Amino acid sequence: MKNILPAILLTGLSLASCSQTNKNNTEDAVPAPREELRALLQSVQADGKTMFGHHDDPVYGHTWSADSGRSDVLELVGDYPAVMSWDLGGIELADSVNLDGVPFSRIRAEVAAQDARGGINVFSWHLRNAVNGGDSWDVSDSTLVARLANDSTANAAFAKQLVAVADFFNSLTDSQGNKIGVVFRPWHEHTGGWFFWGKPHCSVDDYKALWTNTRRVLDSMGVDNVLYAYSPDRVNSVEDYLERYPGDEVVDIVGTDIYHFNGPDGLDDFRSTATRCLAIVRQVARDYGKIPAFTETGSESLPMADWWTEVLLPIIKENPTAYVVVWRNAHDKPNHFYTPYPGHAAERSFKAFYNDSTVLFAKDIR
Ligand code: BMA
């Protein structure tokens, strides 16, 4: 694996500004939060169970925003998801809110609340690139990823973005001041072409360098509370899946992002693709000693009222993974939601999904 410009990454920065305050970095008998989280995920997987997750669950819903103590999921089933999913897009700009308007201070508080109720937290990162500030979906410049790896100015700017991410992860603490273990899933869906780090826009080596540089900076900043998830979009084979795999030493969780498009018309495609990709994920997890996860899925607007029990649940039961995450219920885009809300036609199916013993919500974890 390429080991590009470590000198610039490590000397071009003021690492003295890093908050290396990890209390669990010492030779404690107590397992560090990262290992506690790994053990939880492994035991869920060994039991054949799957934790349910929802992006931005407690910070807004289909008809509300910024309230406290609310969640569309909670309002349906009286329980929170076992997995809260968050996005760090905007942290690299030193913004106070992320790309979907959620304050990072709120995310920090909700991560602690989720940890206190026994659930877990996972993060994606729809960042702006460090070269010209274009968003993740700006694929107009296919030299970007190569420049992040090989050009000293871009490389130093990228390193600063990673320092912002590291500072955020280091700031996630519980009420005792102990760090909270979380999952980070950078550079996701790279087998597609919609993000600037996608397969059509960079070489295998330059993609892998995104990962190794991410790990190098976060590790050097004392980030020891994070498990790292690799999550391609749809692939056809184990070989495809592993084409850009950045290496055993930088990945803890192997996942896949597969959505159900086009309602009933897209059902066969979703079933076959999800089943194939989850089987690949489980195979790689077994071969490489990793934790399998269904890192993103969902059916936008839930046009099939029985989707939870008739579509998702059988797929999960056939190919269990430690967790499954569905995307967000936007408050400002009426059709952009992935769980039902009170009154939606899929409410009954979601409640049955909740009651199935295979699927774990927050109260099932502790
Ligand atoms: C996408 C959509 C966008 C959002 C982005 C990052 O799938 O939900 O509206 O900005 O994820 O959360």
CSV table of C-alpha atoms and ligand atoms in Angstrom, one decimal:
chain,number,residue,atom,x,y,z
A,1,MET,CA,0.0,0.0,0.0
A,2,LYS,CA,1.2,3.5,-0.9
A,3,ASN,CA,2.5,5.5,2.0
A,4,ILE,CA,2.2,9.0,0.6
A,5,LEU,CA,3.8,12.1,2.1
A,6,PRO,CA,3.6,11.1,5.7
A,7,ALA,CA,6.3,13.7,6.4
A,8,ILE,CA,4.0,16.5,5.1
A,9,LEU,CA,1.0,15.2,6.9
A,10,LEU,CA,2.8,15.0,10.2
A,11,THR,CA,5.2,18.0,10.0
A,12,GLY,CA,2.9,20.4,8.1
A,13,LEU,CA,0.6,20.5,11.0
A,14,SER,CA,0.6,21.9,14.5
A,15,LEU,CA,-0.1,18.6,16.3
A,16,ALA,CA,0.6,20.4,19.5
A,17,SER,CA,-3.0,21.8,19.2
A,18,CYS,CA,-4.4,18.3,19.4
A,19,SER,CA,-6.4,17.3,22.4
A,20,GLN,CA,-4.8,14.0,23.4
A,21,THR,CA,-6.8,13.6,26.5
A,22,ASN,CA,-7.8,10.0,26.3
A,23,LYS,CA,-8.1,8.6,29.7
A,24,ASN,CA,-8.3,5.1,28.4
A,25,ASN,CA,-4.9,5.3,26.7
A,26,THR,CA,-3.2,3.9,29.8
A,27,GLU,CA,-2.7,0.3,30.8
A,28,ASP,CA,-6.2,0.0,32.3
A,29,ALA,CA,-7.9,-3.3,33.1
A,30,VAL,CA,-11.1,-1.8,31.7
A,31,PRO,CA,-11.3,-2.3,27.9
A,32,ALA,CA,-10.9,0.9,25.9
A,33,PRO,CA,-14.2,2.2,24.4
A,34,ARG,CA,-13.2,1.1,20.9
A,35,GLU,CA,-12.8,-2.5,22.1
A,36,GLU,CA,-16.0,-2.4,24.1
A,37,LEU,CA,-17.8,-1.3,21.0
A,38,ARG,CA,-16.1,-4.0,18.9
A,39,ALA,CA,-17.1,-6.6,21.5
A,40,LEU,CA,-20.7,-5.4,21.5
A,41,LEU,CA,-20.9,-5.6,17.7
A,42,GLN,CA,-19.3,-9.0,17.7
A,43,SER,CA,-21.7,-10.4,20.3
A,44,VAL,CA,-24.8,-9.1,18.4
A,45,GLN,CA,-23.4,-10.7,15.2
A,46,ALA,CA,-22.6,-14.0,17.0
A,47,ASP,CA,-26.2,-14.0,18.3
A,48,GLY,CA,-27.6,-13.7,14.8
A,49,LYS,CA,-29.3,-10.3,15.7
A,50,THR,CA,-29.2,-7.0,13.9
A,51,MET,CA,-29.3,-3.6,15.5
A,52,PHE,CA,-31.6,-1.1,13.8
A,53,GLY,CA,-30.2,2.4,13.0
A,54,HIS,CA,-31.6,5.7,11.6
A,55,HIS,CA,-29.7,8.7,10.4
A,56,ASP,CA,-30.2,12.0,12.4
A,57,ASP,CA,-33.1,10.2,14.3
A,58,PRO,CA,-33.5,12.4,17.4
A,59,VAL,CA,-32.7,15.8,15.9
A,60,TYR,CA,-35.5,16.2,13.3
A,61,GLY,CA,-38.3,14.2,11.7
A,62,HIS,CA,-40.8,14.3,8.9
A,63,THR,CA,-42.8,17.2,10.4
A,64,TRP,CA,-40.5,18.7,13.1
A,65,SER,CA,-37.0,20.0,13.6
A,66,ALA,CA,-34.6,20.8,16.5
A,67,ASP,CA,-37.0,19.6,19.3
A,68,SER,CA,-35.6,17.7,22.2
A,69,GLY,CA,-36.6,14.2,23.3
A,70,ARG,CA,-38.3,13.5,20.0
A,71,SER,CA,-37.8,10.9,17.2
A,72,ASP,CA,-40.2,9.6,14.5
A,73,VAL,CA,-39.1,6.1,15.5
A,74,LEU,CA,-39.8,6.7,19.2
A,75,GLU,CA,-43.2,8.1,18.4
A,76,LEU,CA,-44.1,4.9,16.6
A,77,VAL,CA,-42.7,2.2,18.8
A,78,GLY,CA,-41.8,3.8,22.2
A,79,ASP,CA,-38.1,3.1,21.7
A,80,TYR,CA,-35.1,4.7,20.1
A,81,PRO,CA,-33.0,3.0,17.3
A,82,ALA,CA,-30.1,1.0,18.7
A,83,VAL,CA,-27.8,2.9,16.2
A,84,MET,CA,-27.8,6.6,15.7
A,85,SER,CA,-26.2,7.7,12.4
A,86,TRP,CA,-24.6,11.1,12.0
A,87,ASP,CA,-22.7,13.1,9.4
A,88,LEU,CA,-19.6,15.2,9.9
A,89,GLY,CA,-19.9,17.2,6.6
A,90,GLY,CA,-19.0,20.8,7.5
A,91,ILE,CA,-16.6,20.0,10.4
A,92,GLU,CA,-13.7,20.4,8.0
A,93,LEU,CA,-14.9,24.1,7.4
A,94,ALA,CA,-15.0,24.7,11.2
A,95,ASP,CA,-18.8,25.3,10.7
A,96,SER,CA,-21.0,25.0,13.8
A,97,VAL,CA,-23.7,23.1,11.9
A,98,ASN,CA,-23.3,20.1,9.5
A,99,LEU,CA,-24.4,20.1,5.9
A,100,ASP,CA,-28.0,19.3,6.9
A,101,GLY,CA,-28.1,22.0,9.5
A,102,VAL,CA,-27.5,19.9,12.6
A,103,PRO,CA,-25.3,21.7,15.2
A,104,PHE,CA,-22.2,19.7,16.0
A,105,SER,CA,-22.8,20.6,19.7
A,106,ARG,CA,-26.2,18.8,19.4
A,107,ILE,CA,-24.6,15.8,17.8
A,108,ARG,CA,-22.1,15.6,20.6
A,109,ALA,CA,-24.9,15.8,23.2
A,110,GLU,CA,-27.0,13.2,21.3
A,111,VAL,CA,-24.0,10.8,21.0
A,112,ALA,CA,-23.6,10.9,24.8
A,113,ALA,CA,-27.4,10.4,25.3
A,114,GLN,CA,-27.4,7.4,22.9
A,115,ASP,CA,-24.4,6.0,24.7
A,116,ALA,CA,-26.1,6.4,28.1
A,117,ARG,CA,-29.2,4.6,26.8
A,118,GLY,CA,-27.0,1.7,25.7
A,119,GLY,CA,-27.1,2.3,21.9
A,120,ILE,CA,-24.2,3.1,19.5
A,121,ASN,CA,-23.3,5.9,17.2
A,122,VAL,CA,-21.9,5.8,13.6
A,123,PHE,CA,-20.6,8.6,11.4
A,124,SER,CA,-20.3,9.3,7.7
A,125,TRP,CA,-18.6,12.3,6.2
A,126,HIS,CA,-20.0,14.3,3.2
A,127,LEU,CA,-17.1,16.7,3.2
A,128,ARG,CA,-16.1,19.5,1.0
A,129,ASN,CA,-12.8,18.8,-0.9
A,130,ALA,CA,-9.6,20.5,0.4
A,131,VAL,CA,-8.6,21.8,-3.0
A,132,ASN,CA,-11.4,24.0,-4.2
A,133,GLY,CA,-14.1,23.6,-1.6
A,134,GLY,CA,-16.5,21.8,-3.9
A,135,ASP,CA,-19.0,19.5,-2.2
A,136,SER,CA,-18.8,15.7,-2.1
A,137,TRP,CA,-21.1,15.5,-5.2
A,138,ASP,CA,-18.9,17.9,-7.2
A,139,VAL,CA,-17.2,15.4,-9.6
A,140,SER,CA,-16.0,18.0,-12.1
A,141,ASP,CA,-12.3,17.6,-11.3
A,142,SER,CA,-11.0,14.1,-11.5
A,143,THR,CA,-7.5,15.1,-10.4
A,144,LEU,CA,-8.7,15.9,-6.8
A,145,VAL,CA,-8.0,12.7,-5.0
A,146,ALA,CA,-4.6,12.4,-6.7
A,147,ARG,CA,-3.8,15.9,-5.5
A,148,LEU,CA,-4.9,15.2,-2.0
A,149,ALA,CA,-2.4,12.4,-1.9
A,150,ASN,CA,0.5,13.8,-4.0
A,151,ASP,CA,0.4,17.6,-4.1
A,152,SER,CA,2.0,19.2,-1.0
A,153,THR,CA,-0.4,22.2,-0.7
A,154,ALA,CA,-3.6,20.0,-1.1
A,155,ASN,CA,-2.1,17.4,1.2
A,156,ALA,CA,-1.5,19.9,3.9
A,157,ALA,CA,-5.1,21.3,3.5
A,158,PHE,CA,-6.4,17.7,3.7
A,159,ALA,CA,-4.5,17.0,6.8
A,160,LYS,CA,-6.1,20.1,8.4
A,161,GLN,CA,-9.5,18.7,7.6
A,162,LEU,CA,-8.6,15.4,9.2
A,163,VAL,CA,-7.4,17.2,12.3
A,164,ALA,CA,-10.9,18.8,12.6
A,165,VAL,CA,-12.4,15.3,12.4
A,166,ALA,CA,-9.9,14.0,15.0
A,167,ASP,CA,-10.7,16.8,17.4
A,168,PHE,CA,-14.4,16.0,17.1
A,169,PHE,CA,-13.9,12.3,17.8
A,170,ASN,CA,-11.6,13.2,20.7
A,171,SER,CA,-14.4,15.4,22.1
A,172,LEU,CA,-17.0,12.7,22.4
A,173,THR,CA,-17.2,11.9,26.1
A,174,ASP,CA,-19.7,10.6,28.5
A,175,SER,CA,-20.8,12.2,31.8
A,176,GLN,CA,-17.8,10.8,33.5
A,177,GLY,CA,-15.5,12.3,31.0
A,178,ASN,CA,-14.6,8.9,29.4
A,179,LYS,CA,-14.4,8.8,25.6
A,180,ILE,CA,-17.3,7.2,23.8
A,181,GLY,CA,-16.6,4.5,21.2
A,182,VAL,CA,-18.1,5.3,17.7
A,183,VAL,CA,-17.9,4.0,14.1
A,184,PHE,CA,-16.4,6.2,11.4
A,185,ARG,CA,-17.3,5.3,7.8
A,186,PRO,CA,-15.4,7.7,5.5
A,187,TRP,CA,-15.0,7.5,1.7
A,188,HIS,CA,-18.2,5.5,1.3
A,189,GLU,CA,-20.0,4.3,-1.8
A,190,HIS,CA,-16.7,4.7,-3.7
A,191,THR,CA,-17.7,2.0,-6.3
A,192,GLY,CA,-20.2,4.5,-7.7
A,193,GLY,CA,-19.4,7.8,-9.5
A,194,TRP,CA,-21.4,10.3,-7.5
A,195,PHE,CA,-18.8,11.4,-5.0
A,196,PHE,CA,-15.4,13.0,-5.9
A,197,TRP,CA,-13.6,9.9,-4.4
A,198,GLY,CA,-15.7,7.5,-6.6
A,199,LYS,CA,-14.1,4.9,-8.7
A,200,PRO,CA,-14.3,6.9,-12.0
A,201,HIS,CA,-12.4,9.8,-10.5
A,202,CYS,CA,-9.3,8.3,-8.9
A,203,SER,CA,-6.9,5.4,-9.1
A,204,VAL,CA,-6.9,2.5,-6.7
A,205,ASP,CA,-3.7,3.7,-5.0
A,206,ASP,CA,-5.0,7.3,-4.6
A,207,TYR,CA,-8.3,6.0,-3.1
A,208,LYS,CA,-6.4,3.8,-0.7
A,209,ALA,CA,-4.2,6.8,0.2
A,210,LEU,CA,-7.4,8.6,1.4
A,211,TRP,CA,-7.8,5.9,3.9
A,212,THR,CA,-4.2,5.5,5.0
A,213,ASN,CA,-3.8,9.3,5.4
A,214,THR,CA,-7.1,9.4,7.4
A,215,ARG,CA,-5.9,6.7,9.7
A,216,ARG,CA,-2.4,8.2,10.0
A,217,VAL,CA,-3.7,11.6,11.1
A,218,LEU,CA,-6.4,10.3,13.4
A,219,ASP,CA,-4.1,7.8,15.0
A,220,SER,CA,-1.4,10.5,15.4
A,221,MET,CA,-4.0,12.7,17.1
A,222,GLY,CA,-4.8,10.1,19.7
A,223,VAL,CA,-8.2,9.0,18.3
A,224,ASP,CA,-8.5,5.6,19.9
A,225,ASN,CA,-12.3,5.5,20.3
A,226,VAL,CA,-13.2,4.8,16.7
A,227,LEU,CA,-13.8,1.7,14.6
A,228,TYR,CA,-13.5,2.2,10.9
A,229,ALA,CA,-16.1,1.0,8.4
A,230,TYR,CA,-15.5,0.3,4.6
A,231,SER,CA,-18.8,0.5,2.6
A,232,PRO,CA,-18.9,0.2,-1.2
A,233,ASP,CA,-22.1,0.6,-3.1
A,234,ARG,CA,-23.3,-2.4,-5.2
A,235,VAL,CA,-20.6,-4.8,-6.4
A,236,ASN,CA,-20.7,-8.1,-8.3
A,237,SER,CA,-18.1,-10.3,-6.5
A,238,VAL,CA,-15.7,-10.5,-3.6
A,239,GLU,CA,-13.0,-9.4,-6.0
A,240,ASP,CA,-14.9,-6.3,-6.9
A,241,TYR,CA,-15.6,-5.6,-3.3
A,242,LEU,CA,-11.9,-5.9,-2.4
A,243,GLU,CA,-10.6,-4.0,-5.4
A,244,ARG,CA,-10.1,-0.8,-3.4
A,245,TYR,CA,-10.1,-2.3,0.1
A,246,PRO,CA,-7.5,-0.2,1.9
A,247,GLY,CA,-6.1,-3.0,4.1
A,248,ASP,CA,-6.8,-5.0,7.2
A,249,GLU,CA,-4.9,-2.7,9.4
A,250,VAL,CA,-7.2,0.3,8.7
A,251,VAL,CA,-10.6,-1.3,8.6
A,252,ASP,CA,-12.7,-2.9,11.4
A,253,ILE,CA,-16.2,-3.2,9.8
A,254,VAL,CA,-17.1,-4.2,6.3
A,255,GLY,CA,-20.4,-3.0,5.0
A,256,THR,CA,-22.4,-2.1,1.9
A,257,ASP,CA,-24.9,0.7,0.9
A,258,ILE,CA,-27.8,-0.7,-1.1
A,259,TYR,CA,-31.0,1.2,-1.6
A,260,HIS,CA,-34.4,0.1,-2.9
A,261,PHE,CA,-35.4,2.4,-5.7
A,262,ASN,CA,-38.7,2.5,-7.7
A,263,GLY,CA,-41.0,0.8,-5.2
A,264,PRO,CA,-42.7,-2.4,-6.4
A,265,ASP,CA,-41.0,-2.1,-9.8
A,266,GLY,CA,-37.6,-2.1,-8.2
A,267,LEU,CA,-38.3,-4.9,-5.7
A,268,ASP,CA,-36.6,-7.8,-7.6
A,269,ASP,CA,-33.5,-5.7,-8.2
A,270,PHE,CA,-33.3,-4.6,-4.6
A,271,ARG,CA,-33.8,-8.1,-3.3
A,272,SER,CA,-31.2,-9.7,-5.5
A,273,THR,CA,-28.6,-6.9,-5.2
A,274,ALA,CA,-28.9,-6.6,-1.4
A,275,THR,CA,-28.8,-10.4,-1.0
A,276,ARG,CA,-25.7,-10.7,-3.2
A,277,CYS,CA,-23.9,-7.8,-1.6
A,278,LEU,CA,-24.6,-8.9,1.9
A,279,ALA,CA,-23.4,-12.4,1.2
A,280,ILE,CA,-20.2,-10.8,-0.2
A,281,VAL,CA,-19.9,-8.6,3.0
A,282,ARG,CA,-20.4,-11.7,5.2
A,283,GLN,CA,-17.8,-13.7,3.2
A,284,VAL,CA,-15.2,-10.9,3.5
A,285,ALA,CA,-16.0,-10.5,7.2
A,286,ARG,CA,-15.4,-14.2,7.8
A,287,ASP,CA,-12.2,-14.3,5.7
A,288,TYR,CA,-10.7,-11.1,7.2
A,289,GLY,CA,-12.0,-11.3,10.7
A,290,LYS,CA,-14.1,-8.2,10.4
A,291,ILE,CA,-17.6,-7.2,11.5
A,292,PRO,CA,-20.3,-7.2,8.8
A,293,ALA,CA,-22.8,-4.4,8.6
A,294,PHE,CA,-25.6,-3.2,6.3
A,295,THR,CA,-24.3,0.4,6.5
A,296,GLU,CA,-27.0,2.2,4.5
A,297,THR,CA,-30.3,1.1,3.0
A,298,GLY,CA,-33.9,2.3,2.7
A,299,SER,CA,-36.8,2.9,0.4
A,300,GLU,CA,-37.5,6.7,0.0
A,301,SER,CA,-41.1,7.6,1.0
A,302,LEU,CA,-41.9,3.9,1.7
A,303,PRO,CA,-44.2,3.4,-1.3
A,304,MET,CA,-44.7,-0.3,-0.2
A,305,ALA,CA,-46.6,-0.3,3.1
A,306,ASP,CA,-45.3,-3.7,4.1
A,307,TRP,CA,-41.7,-3.0,3.2
A,308,TRP,CA,-40.3,-3.6,6.8
A,309,THR,CA,-41.8,-7.1,7.2
A,310,GLU,CA,-41.9,-8.3,3.6
A,311,VAL,CA,-38.8,-6.8,2.1
A,312,LEU,CA,-36.1,-5.7,4.6
A,313,LEU,CA,-36.7,-8.3,7.4
A,314,PRO,CA,-36.4,-11.4,5.2
A,315,ILE,CA,-33.2,-10.0,3.7
A,316,ILE,CA,-31.7,-9.3,7.2
A,317,LYS,CA,-32.7,-12.8,8.4
A,318,GLU,CA,-31.1,-14.4,5.4
A,319,ASN,CA,-27.9,-12.4,5.8
A,320,PRO,CA,-27.6,-11.1,9.3
A,321,THR,CA,-25.2,-8.3,10.0
A,322,ALA,CA,-24.4,-6.5,13.2
A,323,TYR,CA,-26.5,-3.5,12.2
A,324,VAL,CA,-28.6,-1.9,9.5
A,325,VAL,CA,-29.0,1.8,9.0
A,326,VAL,CA,-31.8,3.6,7.1
A,327,TRP,CA,-31.3,7.2,6.0
A,328,ARG,CA,-32.9,10.4,7.3
A,329,ASN,CA,-36.5,11.7,7.7
A,330,ALA,CA,-35.8,15.2,6.3
A,331,HIS,CA,-38.1,18.0,7.8
A,332,ASP,CA,-37.7,20.2,4.8
A,333,LYS,CA,-38.2,17.7,1.9
A,334,PRO,CA,-41.6,16.1,2.1
A,335,ASN,CA,-40.7,13.0,0.1
A,336,HIS,CA,-37.3,12.4,1.7
A,337,PHE,CA,-38.0,10.0,4.6
A,338,TYR,CA,-37.0,6.4,5.3
A,339,THR,CA,-38.9,5.4,8.4
A,340,PRO,CA,-42.6,5.9,8.7
A,341,TYR,CA,-44.0,8.6,11.1
A,342,PRO,CA,-47.3,8.5,12.9
A,343,GLY,CA,-50.1,8.1,10.4
A,344,HIS,CA,-48.0,6.8,7.5
A,345,ALA,CA,-49.3,3.6,5.8
A,346,ALA,CA,-46.1,1.7,6.7
A,347,GLU,CA,-46.6,2.2,10.4
A,348,ARG,CA,-48.1,-1.3,11.1
A,349,SER,CA,-45.3,-3.0,9.2
A,350,PHE,CA,-42.6,-1.0,11.1
A,351,LYS,CA,-44.2,-1.9,14.4
A,352,ALA,CA,-44.1,-5.6,13.5
A,353,PHE,CA,-40.4,-5.2,12.4
A,354,TYR,CA,-39.8,-3.6,15.8
A,355,ASN,CA,-41.4,-6.6,17.6
A,356,ASP,CA,-39.4,-9.2,15.7
A,357,SER,CA,-36.8,-10.7,18.0
A,358,THR,CA,-34.1,-10.5,15.3
A,359,VAL,CA,-34.1,-6.8,15.3
A,360,LEU,CA,-32.6,-4.8,18.2
A,361,PHE,CA,-33.6,-1.3,19.3
A,362,ALA,CA,-32.0,0.7,22.1
A,363,LYS,CA,-33.9,-1.0,25.0
A,364,ASP,CA,-32.7,-4.4,23.7
A,365,ILE,CA,-29.0,-3.5,24.1
A,366,ARG,CA,-28.8,-2.9,27.8
B,1,BMA,C1,-28.2,12.5,1.1
B,1,BMA,C2,-29.5,13.4,1.2
B,1,BMA,C3,-29.1,14.8,1.3
B,1,BMA,C4,-28.1,15.0,2.5
B,1,BMA,C5,-26.9,14.0,2.4
B,1,BMA,C6,-26.0,14.0,3.6
B,1,BMA,O1,-28.6,11.2,0.9
B,1,BMA,O2,-30.2,13.0,2.4
B,1,BMA,O3,-30.2,15.6,1.5
B,1,BMA,O4,-27.6,16.3,2.5
B,1,BMA,O5,-27.4,12.7,2.2
B,1,BMA,O6,-26.7,13.7,4.8
